[in-house]
Coordinates of C-alpha atoms in Angstrom, one line a residue:
X1 CA 47.9 45.9 -31.2
X2 CA 50.5 43.6 -29.7
X3 CA 49.2 44.1 -26.2
X4 CA 45.8 43.6 -27.6
X5 CA 47.0 40.1 -28.9
X6 CA 48.6 39.1 -25.6
X7 CA 45.7 40.0 -23.6
X8 CA 43.3 37.6 -26.0
X9 CA 45.9 34.7 -25.8
X10 CA 45.9 35.0 -21.9
X11 CA 42.1 34.9 -21.8
X12 CA 41.8 31.7 -23.8
X13 CA 41.4 28.4 -22.0
X14 CA 44.0 26.8 -24.5
X15 CA 47.5 26.4 -23.4
X16 CA 49.6 28.0 -25.9
X17 CA 53.6 27.4 -25.7
X18 CA 56.4 28.3 -28.3
X19 CA 59.9 26.5 -28.3
X20 CA 62.8 27.6 -30.0
X21 CA 65.2 25.3 -32.1
X22 CA 66.9 24.3 -28.9
X23 CA 63.5 23.2 -27.3
X24 CA 63.6 26.1 -24.9
X25 CA 60.3 27.6 -23.9
X26 CA 60.2 31.1 -24.9
X27 CA 56.7 31.9 -24.7
X28 CA 53.5 30.8 -22.6
X29 CA 50.2 32.3 -22.2
X30 CA 48.7 32.4 -18.6
X31 CA 47.0 29.1 -19.0
X32 CA 50.0 27.3 -20.2
X33 CA 52.2 28.9 -17.4
X34 CA 49.6 27.5 -14.7
X35 CA 49.5 24.2 -16.5
X36 CA 53.2 23.8 -16.3
X37 CA 53.6 24.7 -12.8
X38 CA 51.2 21.9 -11.8
X39 CA 52.4 19.6 -14.2
X40 CA 56.2 20.1 -14.7
X41 CA 56.8 16.5 -16.4
X42 CA 54.7 18.2 -19.3
X43 CA 57.7 20.1 -20.5
X44 CA 59.4 16.7 -21.3
X45 CA 56.6 15.5 -23.0
X46 CA 56.3 18.7 -25.2
X47 CA 60.1 18.4 -26.2
X48 CA 59.7 14.5 -27.1
X49 CA 56.7 15.6 -29.3
X50 CA 58.4 18.6 -31.1
X51 CA 61.2 16.3 -32.1
X52 CA 58.4 14.4 -34.4
X53 CA 57.4 17.6 -35.9
X54 CA 58.7 18.2 -39.5
X55 CA 59.3 21.8 -40.4
X56 CA 56.6 21.9 -42.9
X57 CA 54.3 24.4 -41.4
X58 CA 51.7 21.7 -41.2
X59 CA 49.5 21.2 -37.8
X60 CA 50.0 18.0 -36.3
X61 CA 47.7 16.3 -33.6
X62 CA 48.8 14.1 -31.2
X63 CA 46.9 11.4 -28.9
X64 CA 45.5 12.2 -25.4
X65 CA 47.9 12.6 -22.6
X66 CA 47.1 11.6 -19.1
X67 CA 48.6 13.8 -16.4
X68 CA 47.5 13.4 -12.8
X69 CA 43.8 13.7 -13.2
X70 CA 43.7 15.7 -16.4
X71 CA 43.3 14.5 -20.0
X72 CA 45.1 16.9 -22.5
X73 CA 44.9 16.9 -26.3
X74 CA 48.1 18.3 -27.8
X75 CA 48.4 19.9 -31.2
X76 CA 51.7 21.5 -32.9
X77 CA 53.2 23.0 -35.8
X78 CA 56.4 24.4 -37.0
X79 CA 57.0 28.0 -38.0
X80 CA 59.8 30.1 -39.2
X81 CA 60.7 33.7 -38.8
X82 CA 63.9 35.7 -39.6
X83 CA 65.7 32.0 -40.6
X84 CA 64.8 31.0 -37.0
X85 CA 62.8 27.8 -36.2
X86 CA 60.1 27.7 -33.7
X87 CA 57.5 25.0 -32.6
X88 CA 54.0 26.3 -31.6
X89 CA 52.0 24.1 -29.2
X90 CA 48.2 24.4 -28.5
X91 CA 47.4 22.1 -25.5
X92 CA 43.5 21.7 -24.8
X93 CA 42.2 20.4 -21.6
X94 CA 39.4 17.8 -22.5
X95 CA 38.9 16.1 -19.1
X96 CA 35.6 17.8 -18.7
X97 CA 34.8 16.4 -22.2
X98 CA 35.6 13.1 -21.5
X99 CA 33.4 13.2 -18.2
X100 CA 30.7 14.3 -20.4
X101 CA 31.3 11.4 -22.8
X102 CA 31.0 8.9 -20.0
X103 CA 27.9 10.6 -18.4
X104 CA 26.2 10.6 -21.8
X105 CA 27.0 6.8 -22.2
X106 CA 25.3 6.1 -18.9
X107 CA 22.3 8.3 -19.8
X108 CA 22.0 6.3 -23.0
X109 CA 22.3 2.9 -21.2
X110 CA 19.6 3.9 -18.8
X111 CA 17.1 5.1 -21.6
X112 CA 17.8 2.0 -23.6
X113 CA 16.9 -0.2 -20.7
X114 CA 13.4 1.4 -19.7
X115 CA 9.9 0.1 -21.2
X116 CA 9.0 3.5 -22.8
X117 CA 10.3 4.8 -26.2
X118 CA 12.4 8.1 -26.3
X119 CA 13.3 10.1 -28.9
X120 CA 15.5 13.3 -28.7
X121 CA 15.5 16.0 -31.4
X122 CA 17.7 19.2 -31.5
X123 CA 16.4 22.8 -32.1
X124 CA 16.3 22.2 -35.8
X125 CA 14.2 18.9 -35.8
X126 CA 17.3 16.7 -36.2
X127 CA 17.0 13.5 -34.3
X128 CA 19.9 13.1 -31.9
X129 CA 18.8 10.1 -29.7
X130 CA 16.5 7.2 -30.4
X131 CA 16.1 4.3 -27.7
X132 CA 15.7 0.6 -28.0
X133 CA 12.4 0.5 -26.9
X134 CA 11.1 2.9 -29.6
X135 CA 12.9 0.7 -32.1
X136 CA 10.8 -2.3 -30.9
X137 CA 7.7 -0.1 -31.6
X138 CA 8.6 1.4 -34.9
X139 CA 10.9 -1.1 -36.3
X140 CA 13.5 1.4 -37.5
X141 CA 17.3 1.1 -37.4
X142 CA 18.7 4.1 -35.1
X143 CA 22.1 4.0 -37.2
X144 CA 20.0 5.0 -40.3
X145 CA 17.8 7.7 -38.7
X146 CA 20.3 9.7 -36.2
X147 CA 21.2 12.7 -37.8
X148 CA 18.1 12.9 -40.1
X149 CA 15.1 15.5 -39.8
X150 CA 12.1 14.4 -38.3
X151 CA 10.1 14.6 -41.7
X152 CA 12.7 12.3 -43.5
X153 CA 12.1 9.5 -40.9
X154 CA 8.3 9.9 -40.5
X155 CA 5.4 10.9 -42.7
X156 CA 4.6 14.1 -40.8
X157 CA 4.9 17.7 -41.5
X158 CA 5.3 21.0 -39.4
X159 CA 1.5 21.0 -38.8
X160 CA 0.9 17.4 -37.6
X161 CA 4.3 16.7 -35.8
X162 CA 4.4 17.0 -32.1
X163 CA 8.2 17.5 -32.0
X164 CA 7.8 20.5 -34.7
X165 CA 4.9 21.8 -32.8
X166 CA 6.7 21.9 -29.5
X167 CA 9.5 23.6 -31.1
X168 CA 7.3 26.4 -32.3
X169 CA 5.1 26.6 -29.0
X170 CA 7.7 25.9 -26.4
X171 CA 4.8 24.2 -24.7
X172 CA 4.6 20.6 -23.8
X173 CA 2.0 18.2 -25.3
X174 CA 1.0 15.4 -22.9
X175 CA -0.6 12.0 -23.2
X176 CA -1.6 12.4 -26.7
X177 CA -2.6 9.4 -28.8
X178 CA -0.8 9.3 -32.2
X179 CA -1.3 7.3 -35.3
X180 CA 1.3 7.9 -38.1
X181 CA 3.6 6.0 -40.6
X182 CA 7.2 5.7 -40.6
X183 CA 9.2 6.0 -44.0
X184 CA 9.0 2.3 -44.2
X185 CA 5.1 2.6 -44.5
X186 CA 4.7 1.0 -41.0
X187 CA 1.6 2.2 -39.2
X188 CA 2.4 2.9 -35.4
X189 CA 0.0 3.6 -32.7
X190 CA 1.4 5.0 -29.6
X191 CA 0.4 7.4 -26.4
X192 CA 3.3 10.0 -26.2
X193 CA 4.1 13.1 -24.2
X194 CA 6.4 15.6 -26.0
X195 CA 8.3 18.1 -24.0
X196 CA 10.7 21.1 -24.7
X197 CA 13.9 21.5 -23.1
X198 CA 14.6 25.3 -22.4
X199 CA 18.0 27.1 -21.7
X200 CA 18.0 30.7 -20.9
X201 CA 14.5 31.0 -22.0
X202 CA 15.3 29.6 -25.5
X203 CA 14.3 26.2 -26.7
X204 CA 17.4 23.8 -27.4
X205 CA 15.8 20.5 -27.8
X206 CA 12.6 18.3 -27.6
X207 CA 11.9 15.0 -26.4
X208 CA 9.2 12.4 -26.4
X209 CA 8.2 9.6 -24.1
X210 CA 5.9 6.9 -25.6
X211 CA 3.9 4.0 -24.6
X212 CA 2.7 1.1 -26.6
X213 CA -1.1 1.8 -27.4
X214 CA -1.7 -2.1 -27.7
X215 CA -0.1 -2.7 -24.1
X216 CA -2.0 0.2 -22.8
X217 CA -5.4 -1.1 -24.3
X218 CA -4.8 -4.4 -22.8
X219 CA -4.1 -3.1 -19.5
X220 CA -7.1 -1.1 -19.7
X221 CA -9.3 -4.0 -20.9
X222 CA -7.9 -6.3 -18.0
X223 CA -8.8 -3.5 -15.4
X224 CA -12.4 -2.9 -16.8
X225 CA -12.9 -6.7 -16.7
X226 CA -11.5 -6.9 -13.3
X227 CA -9.5 -10.1 -14.1
X228 CA -8.1 -10.5 -10.7
X229 CA -5.6 -13.6 -10.2
X230 CA -4.5 -13.3 -6.7
X231 CA -7.5 -14.1 -4.6
X232 CA -6.8 -17.0 -2.1
X233 CA -9.6 -19.3 -2.9
X234 CA -10.2 -20.7 -6.4
X235 CA -13.8 -19.7 -8.0
X236 CA -14.7 -23.4 -8.9
X237 CA -16.4 -24.1 -5.4
X238 CA -17.5 -20.8 -4.2
X239 CA -20.8 -19.0 -4.8
X240 CA -21.1 -17.4 -8.4
X241 CA -22.7 -14.1 -7.8
X242 CA -21.5 -12.5 -11.2
X243 CA -24.4 -10.0 -11.5
X244 CA -22.8 -7.6 -9.3
X245 CA -19.1 -8.8 -10.3
X246 CA -18.1 -10.5 -7.0
X247 CA -17.6 -14.3 -6.3
X248 CA -17.5 -14.4 -2.5
X249 CA -19.6 -13.9 0.5
X250 CA -18.3 -13.7 4.2
X251 CA -19.5 -17.5 4.5
X252 CA -16.8 -18.1 1.9
X253 CA -14.2 -17.6 4.5
X254 CA -12.7 -20.8 5.7
X255 CA -11.6 -21.0 9.5
X256 CA -12.7 -21.4 13.2
X257 CA -9.9 -19.5 14.9
X258 CA -10.7 -17.1 17.6
X259 CA -9.1 -14.2 15.5
X260 CA -10.8 -14.9 12.4
X261 CA -14.2 -15.3 14.2
X262 CA -13.8 -11.9 15.7
X263 CA -12.8 -10.4 12.5
X264 CA -15.9 -11.7 10.4
X265 CA -18.2 -10.3 13.3
X266 CA -16.4 -7.0 12.8
X267 CA -16.8 -7.4 9.1
X268 CA -20.6 -8.2 9.5
X269 CA -21.1 -5.0 11.6
X270 CA -18.9 -2.8 9.2
X271 CA -21.2 -4.2 6.4
X272 CA -24.4 -2.5 7.8
X273 CA -23.1 1.0 7.4
X274 CA -21.7 2.8 4.3
X275 CA -18.7 4.3 5.9
X276 CA -15.3 3.9 4.3
X277 CA -13.3 0.9 5.1
X278 CA -9.6 0.4 5.1
X279 CA -8.3 -3.2 5.2
X280 CA -4.8 -4.1 6.3
X281 CA -3.5 -7.6 5.6
X282 CA -0.2 -9.1 4.4
X283 CA 0.0 -10.4 0.8
X284 CA -2.1 -13.5 0.3
X285 CA -4.3 -13.1 3.4
X286 CA -7.5 -12.7 1.3
X287 CA -8.4 -8.9 1.5
X288 CA -10.4 -8.9 -1.6
X289 CA -12.5 -11.9 -0.3
X290 CA -13.4 -9.9 2.9
X291 CA -14.2 -6.8 1.1
X292 CA -16.5 -8.8 -1.6
X293 CA -18.3 -10.5 1.5
X294 CA -18.8 -7.1 3.1
X295 CA -20.2 -5.9 -0.1
X296 CA -22.8 -8.7 -0.3
X297 CA -23.5 -8.5 3.4
X298 CA -25.0 -5.1 2.9
X299 CA -28.9 -5.2 1.7
X300 CA -28.2 -2.1 -0.5
X301 CA -24.7 -2.6 -1.9
X302 CA -25.3 -6.2 -2.9
X303 CA -27.8 -5.5 -5.5
X304 CA -25.3 -2.9 -7.1
X305 CA -21.9 -3.3 -8.8
X306 CA -18.6 -4.1 -7.0
X307 CA -15.8 -2.4 -9.1
X308 CA -12.2 -2.8 -8.3
X309 CA -9.0 -1.5 -9.4
X310 CA -5.3 -2.2 -8.4
X311 CA -3.7 1.2 -7.8
X312 CA -0.3 -0.3 -8.1
X313 CA -0.7 -1.5 -11.7
X314 CA -2.0 1.5 -13.7
X315 CA -0.1 4.6 -14.6
X316 CA -1.2 8.0 -12.8
X317 CA -2.4 9.8 -16.0
X318 CA -4.6 6.6 -16.9
X319 CA -5.7 6.0 -13.1
X320 CA -7.2 9.5 -12.9
X321 CA -9.1 9.0 -16.0
X322 CA -10.4 5.5 -15.1
X323 CA -11.6 6.6 -11.6
X324 CA -13.2 9.8 -12.7
X325 CA -13.9 9.2 -16.5
X326 CA -13.3 11.8 -19.4
X327 CA -15.4 14.2 -21.5
X328 CA -14.9 14.2 -25.3
X329 CA -12.5 17.1 -26.1
X330 CA -10.8 17.2 -22.7
X331 CA -7.7 16.3 -24.4
X332 CA -6.7 15.1 -28.2
X333 CA -8.5 12.0 -28.9
X334 CA -10.3 11.9 -25.6
X335 CA -14.1 10.9 -25.6
X336 CA -17.0 10.4 -23.0
X337 CA -15.9 7.4 -20.9
X338 CA -17.7 6.6 -17.7
X339 CA -15.4 6.5 -14.6
X340 CA -15.3 3.6 -12.0
X341 CA -16.9 5.8 -9.4
X342 CA -19.8 6.2 -11.7
X343 CA -19.8 2.7 -12.8
X344 CA -20.0 1.4 -9.2
X345 CA -23.3 3.4 -8.7
X346 CA -24.6 2.7 -5.2
X347 CA -22.3 -0.2 -5.0
X348 CA -18.7 -0.8 -4.0
X349 CA -15.5 1.0 -5.5
X350 CA -12.5 -1.2 -4.1
X351 CA -9.2 0.5 -4.2
X352 CA -6.6 -2.2 -4.0
X353 CA -3.1 -1.1 -2.8
X354 CA -4.1 2.4 -1.9
X355 CA -0.5 2.8 -0.6
X356 CA 0.8 2.9 -4.2
X357 CA -1.5 5.7 -5.6
X358 CA 0.3 8.8 -6.3
X359 CA 0.3 11.7 -3.7
X360 CA -1.0 14.1 -6.3
X361 CA -4.1 11.6 -7.1
X362 CA -4.5 11.0 -3.4
X363 CA -5.2 14.8 -2.7
X364 CA -7.8 14.7 -5.6
X365 CA -9.3 11.5 -4.2
X366 CA -9.4 13.4 -0.6
X367 CA -11.6 16.0 -2.2
X368 CA -14.0 13.7 -3.4
X369 CA -14.4 12.0 0.0
X370 CA -14.7 15.3 1.8
X371 CA -17.3 17.1 -1.0
X372 CA -19.0 13.8 -1.9
X373 CA -18.8 14.9 -5.4
X374 CA -16.4 14.6 -8.3
X375 CA -16.0 15.8 -12.1
X376 CA -15.1 13.8 -15.1
X377 CA -11.6 14.9 -16.8
X378 CA -12.4 17.8 -18.7
X379 CA -15.9 18.3 -17.5
X380 CA -17.7 21.1 -15.7
X381 CA -20.6 19.0 -14.1
X382 CA -20.4 18.1 -10.5
X383 CA -21.6 14.6 -10.1
X384 CA -22.6 12.8 -6.9
X385 CA -20.5 9.9 -5.3
X386 CA -23.0 7.3 -4.4
X387 CA -20.8 4.3 -3.7
X388 CA -19.0 3.3 -0.8
X389 CA -15.3 3.3 -1.1
X390 CA -13.4 0.5 0.4
X391 CA -9.4 0.4 0.2
X392 CA -6.7 -2.0 1.3
X393 CA -3.0 -2.2 1.8
X394 CA -0.5 -4.9 2.3
X395 CA 1.7 -2.6 4.4
X396 CA 1.2 -1.7 8.1
X397 CA -0.8 1.6 8.0
X398 CA 1.5 3.1 10.7
X399 CA 4.5 2.7 8.2
X400 CA 2.4 3.9 5.5
X401 CA 2.1 7.2 7.3
X402 CA 5.4 7.1 8.5
X403 CA 7.1 6.8 5.1
X404 CA 4.4 9.3 3.6
X405 CA 2.9 6.3 1.5
X406 CA -0.7 7.6 2.3
X407 CA -1.4 11.1 3.2
X408 CA -2.7 11.5 6.6
X409 CA -5.7 13.5 5.9
X410 CA -6.7 10.9 3.2
X411 CA -5.9 7.9 5.7
X412 CA -8.4 9.2 8.3
X413 CA -11.1 9.5 5.7
X414 CA -10.6 6.2 4.3
X415 CA -10.0 4.3 7.8
X416 CA -13.3 5.2 9.5
X417 CA -13.4 1.4 9.9
X418 CA -10.0 -0.2 9.9
X419 CA -9.9 -3.9 9.8
X420 CA -6.8 -6.1 10.2
X421 CA -6.6 -9.6 8.6
X422 CA -4.3 -11.8 10.7
X423 CA -1.5 -13.5 8.9
X424 CA -1.8 -17.3 8.7
X425 CA 0.9 -17.7 11.2
X426 CA -1.2 -16.1 13.8
X427 CA -4.3 -18.6 13.2
X428 CA -2.5 -21.9 12.8
X429 CA -5.5 -23.8 13.9
X430 CA -7.2 -22.8 10.6
X431 CA -4.4 -24.8 8.7
X432 CA -5.9 -28.1 8.7
X433 CA -9.4 -26.8 7.5
X434 CA -7.8 -24.8 4.8
X435 CA -5.5 -27.7 3.8
X436 CA -8.5 -29.9 3.5
X437 CA -10.5 -27.5 1.5
X438 CA -7.9 -27.1 -1.0
X439 CA -7.3 -30.8 -1.4
X440 CA -11.1 -31.3 -2.1
X441 CA -11.1 -28.3 -4.6
X442 CA -8.2 -29.3 -6.6
X443 CA -8.8 -32.9 -6.5
X444 CA -12.0 -32.4 -8.3
X445 CA -10.2 -29.8 -10.5
X446 CA -7.8 -32.3 -11.8
X447 CA -9.8 -35.3 -11.6
X448 CA -8.1 -37.2 -8.8
X449 CA -9.2 -39.3 -6.0
X450 CA -9.9 -37.8 -2.5
X451 CA -6.4 -37.8 -0.9
X452 CA -5.2 -36.7 2.6
X453 CA -2.0 -35.3 4.1
X454 CA 0.2 -37.3 5.9
X455 CA 0.3 -36.9 9.7
X456 CA 4.0 -36.1 9.9
X457 CA 3.6 -33.4 6.9
X458 CA 0.3 -32.0 8.7
X459 CA 2.1 -31.4 11.7
X460 CA 4.8 -29.6 9.8
X461 CA 2.6 -27.7 7.9
X462 CA 1.2 -26.3 11.4
X463 CA 4.7 -25.2 12.4
X464 CA 5.8 -23.5 9.1
X465 CA 5.2 -19.7 9.1
X466 CA 3.7 -19.4 5.7
X467 CA 5.1 -15.9 4.5
X468 CA 2.7 -16.2 1.5
X469 CA -0.2 -17.0 3.7
X470 CA -3.3 -18.5 2.4
X471 CA -2.3 -17.9 -1.2
X472 CA 1.1 -19.8 -0.6
X473 CA -0.7 -22.8 1.2
X474 CA -3.2 -22.9 -1.9
X475 CA -0.5 -23.0 -4.3
X476 CA 1.4 -25.7 -2.5
X477 CA -1.6 -27.8 -2.2
X478 CA -2.5 -27.3 -6.0
X479 CA 1.3 -28.3 -6.9
X480 CA 1.2 -31.2 -4.6
X481 CA -2.2 -32.7 -6.0
X482 CA -0.8 -32.5 -9.5
X483 CA 2.2 -34.5 -8.7
X484 CA 0.2 -37.4 -6.8
X485 CA -0.3 -40.5 -9.1
X486 CA -1.5 -43.5 -7.0
X487 CA -0.6 -42.4 -3.5
X488 CA -3.4 -42.0 -0.9
X489 CA -1.6 -39.1 0.7
X490 CA 0.4 -36.1 0.2
X491 CA 4.2 -36.8 1.0
X492 CA 6.9 -34.5 1.3
X493 CA 8.3 -35.6 -2.1
X494 CA 5.1 -34.2 -3.7
X495 CA 5.9 -30.7 -2.5
X496 CA 7.5 -28.0 -4.4
X497 CA 11.3 -28.6 -4.1
X498 CA 12.3 -25.4 -2.6
X499 CA 9.4 -25.6 0.2
X500 CA 10.1 -29.3 0.8
X501 CA 13.7 -28.5 2.1
X502 CA 12.5 -25.6 4.2
X503 CA 9.8 -28.0 5.8
X504 CA 12.3 -30.8 6.2
X505 CA 14.4 -28.5 8.3
X506 CA 11.4 -27.5 10.3
X507 CA 10.5 -31.3 10.8
X508 CA 14.1 -32.2 12.1
X509 CA 14.0 -29.6 14.4
X510 CA 11.2 -30.8 16.7
X511 CA 13.0 -30.3 19.8
X512 CA 12.9 -26.5 19.2
X513 CA 10.2 -25.5 16.7
X514 CA 11.4 -22.6 14.5
X515 CA 8.6 -20.5 15.4
X516 CA 9.8 -20.6 19.0
X517 CA 13.4 -19.9 17.9
X518 CA 12.4 -16.9 15.8
X519 CA 10.2 -15.6 18.7
X520 CA 12.9 -15.9 21.2
X521 CA 15.4 -14.2 18.9
X522 CA 12.9 -11.3 18.1
X523 CA 12.4 -10.9 21.8
X524 CA 16.2 -10.8 22.6
X525 CA 16.6 -8.3 19.7
X526 CA 13.8 -5.9 21.2
X527 CA 15.2 -6.1 24.7
X528 CA 18.9 -5.5 23.8
X529 CA 17.8 -2.4 21.7
X530 CA 15.8 -1.0 24.5
X531 CA 18.5 -1.6 27.1
X532 CA 20.9 0.3 24.6
X533 CA 18.8 3.3 24.4
X534 CA 17.8 3.2 28.1
X535 CA 14.2 2.2 27.1
X536 CA 13.7 4.8 24.8
X537 CA 11.0 3.5 22.4
X538 CA 11.5 5.7 19.4
X539 CA 15.5 5.5 19.5
X540 CA 15.1 1.6 19.9
X541 CA 12.6 1.4 17.0
X542 CA 15.0 3.4 14.9
X543 CA 17.8 0.9 15.5
X544 CA 15.6 -2.1 14.7
X545 CA 14.4 -0.3 11.6
X546 CA 10.9 -0.6 12.5
X547 CA 8.2 2.2 13.3
X548 CA 7.5 3.0 17.0
X549 CA 3.9 1.6 16.8
X550 CA 5.2 -1.6 15.4
X551 CA 7.7 -1.8 18.3
X552 CA 5.1 -1.2 20.9
X553 CA 3.1 -4.0 19.3
X554 CA 5.9 -6.5 19.5
X555 CA 6.7 -5.4 23.1
X556 CA 3.3 -6.3 24.1
X557 CA 3.1 -9.4 21.9
X558 CA 6.5 -10.8 23.9
X559 CA 5.5 -9.2 27.2
X560 CA 8.6 -6.9 27.2
X561 CA 8.6 -4.7 30.2
X562 CA 11.1 -2.0 31.5
X563 CA 12.8 -4.1 34.0
X564 CA 13.7 -1.0 36.0
X565 CA 10.2 0.4 36.5
X566 CA 8.2 -2.7 35.5
X567 CA 5.9 -0.2 33.6
X568 CA 4.4 -2.2 30.5
X569 CA 4.1 0.2 27.4
X570 CA 0.9 0.3 26.2
X571 CA -0.4 1.3 22.6
X572 CA -2.8 4.1 22.4
X573 CA -5.4 3.7 20.1
X574 CA -4.3 0.3 18.8
X575 CA -6.7 -0.5 16.0
X576 CA -5.0 -3.6 14.8
X577 CA -6.1 -5.9 17.8

């Protein structure tokens, strides 16, 4: 029996140490022996603690001890046998527990900062975690509900509670509309997904992620009404073609630069066929203006709806149902809803920021383009795709492919026709025309007399790179017009403060325009990278942090050639020019 007891003591992960009345260690189990070897100073700590222990036989717990990288929790008691006194120490290593506590604190901080409501319940249905966002949805105090059963907090039972249902079935319930009441009689409307947490085949917990239904409804409504706020031309002075949900034609595009005229001609030719179109342009260049113009240029599509959706603004589960529609009974709370593909009819479906569409949904869209058919969610009937699908990205297509933002097979389907809208800095001759247009537009809108831009400011405008493109110019002019009182011209003091200081710097650097300085610096950086990498384009692009295609384009732009071979790099299949 004694040997069996000793074996059990040696198997435990708690250090057991016995001291005699003279503070000599007379017994250690294996774990304690190893601990004392690694931490010899622990013996002095134990001796000190034993002096505080009255010989009463009561267990006494001490405070945590920090030794090297370990955190130890000691407890001890006095024992007597054969008129001899001993002290028994039990020391637990709680380092791992402390790390877990810190990790749990970090997890809680993260979950309390997100926009979704999160609730965690254990295998008995007791609430163990309740984040701040769910509190804002439901108005409950976490301190009063943690540790309570779900049925004590909500007016639910084992039949209609998602958490209790998941506990029984061990299967998730996703994207379910929920209408319920709390114990405070507050009615709550949420869309939630509830999942099981399994360990070794057994369910140990459930958790739910909830979204506020009011916000979801608002998002859907905004999408259906196509309330776009980023078009670079105001709607006041453009054709009103609201019968097909558009406001622009290709004639609405302002500019006489060679690049813009060439692009408009390409757009007119693209409009005559119904092939998919991909338009690439930086933010604010007017991608939707071109796409609406193409829609209205085609004799067939212009008499049918123009339907647009921003792929970056809609959650994946909602985006799929919006595109394809749903059938009643497909999931709890679902009903027959016409998708955007069907709403577009024989018109145009515009997928804005296609690079933000989840890859899983991209695969489904690819199949639709290949088969020219689709199904509503939950439906069995295959419906024909009659609309033209047009998409856009504000990221270079080469970069999208390199970073796997767009599937290659989908990219080739979408970019049968690829159009690149030049940024405003590449068509500076259009800046005066756009400036004059916006001045007339906002002068009329705000009831101001017709004004002009001072000659010096007009020159500075033409030198500025306009990183926000046409949209930035539009907002600057609108801000300036509202600031003018009786003046006849827009002066630097009428500009937004941050832009005024930037333009002033440009104006003062007349000897060396900023654009020339930037071009020179860019060319030097490219040449240095190429020379350091023995004119290996791929390695040089990696050093510069850009794609190989991007580097080749910039080499052509700056006429950079290999000084050793004088071979000018070419861009095979350059579709941006």
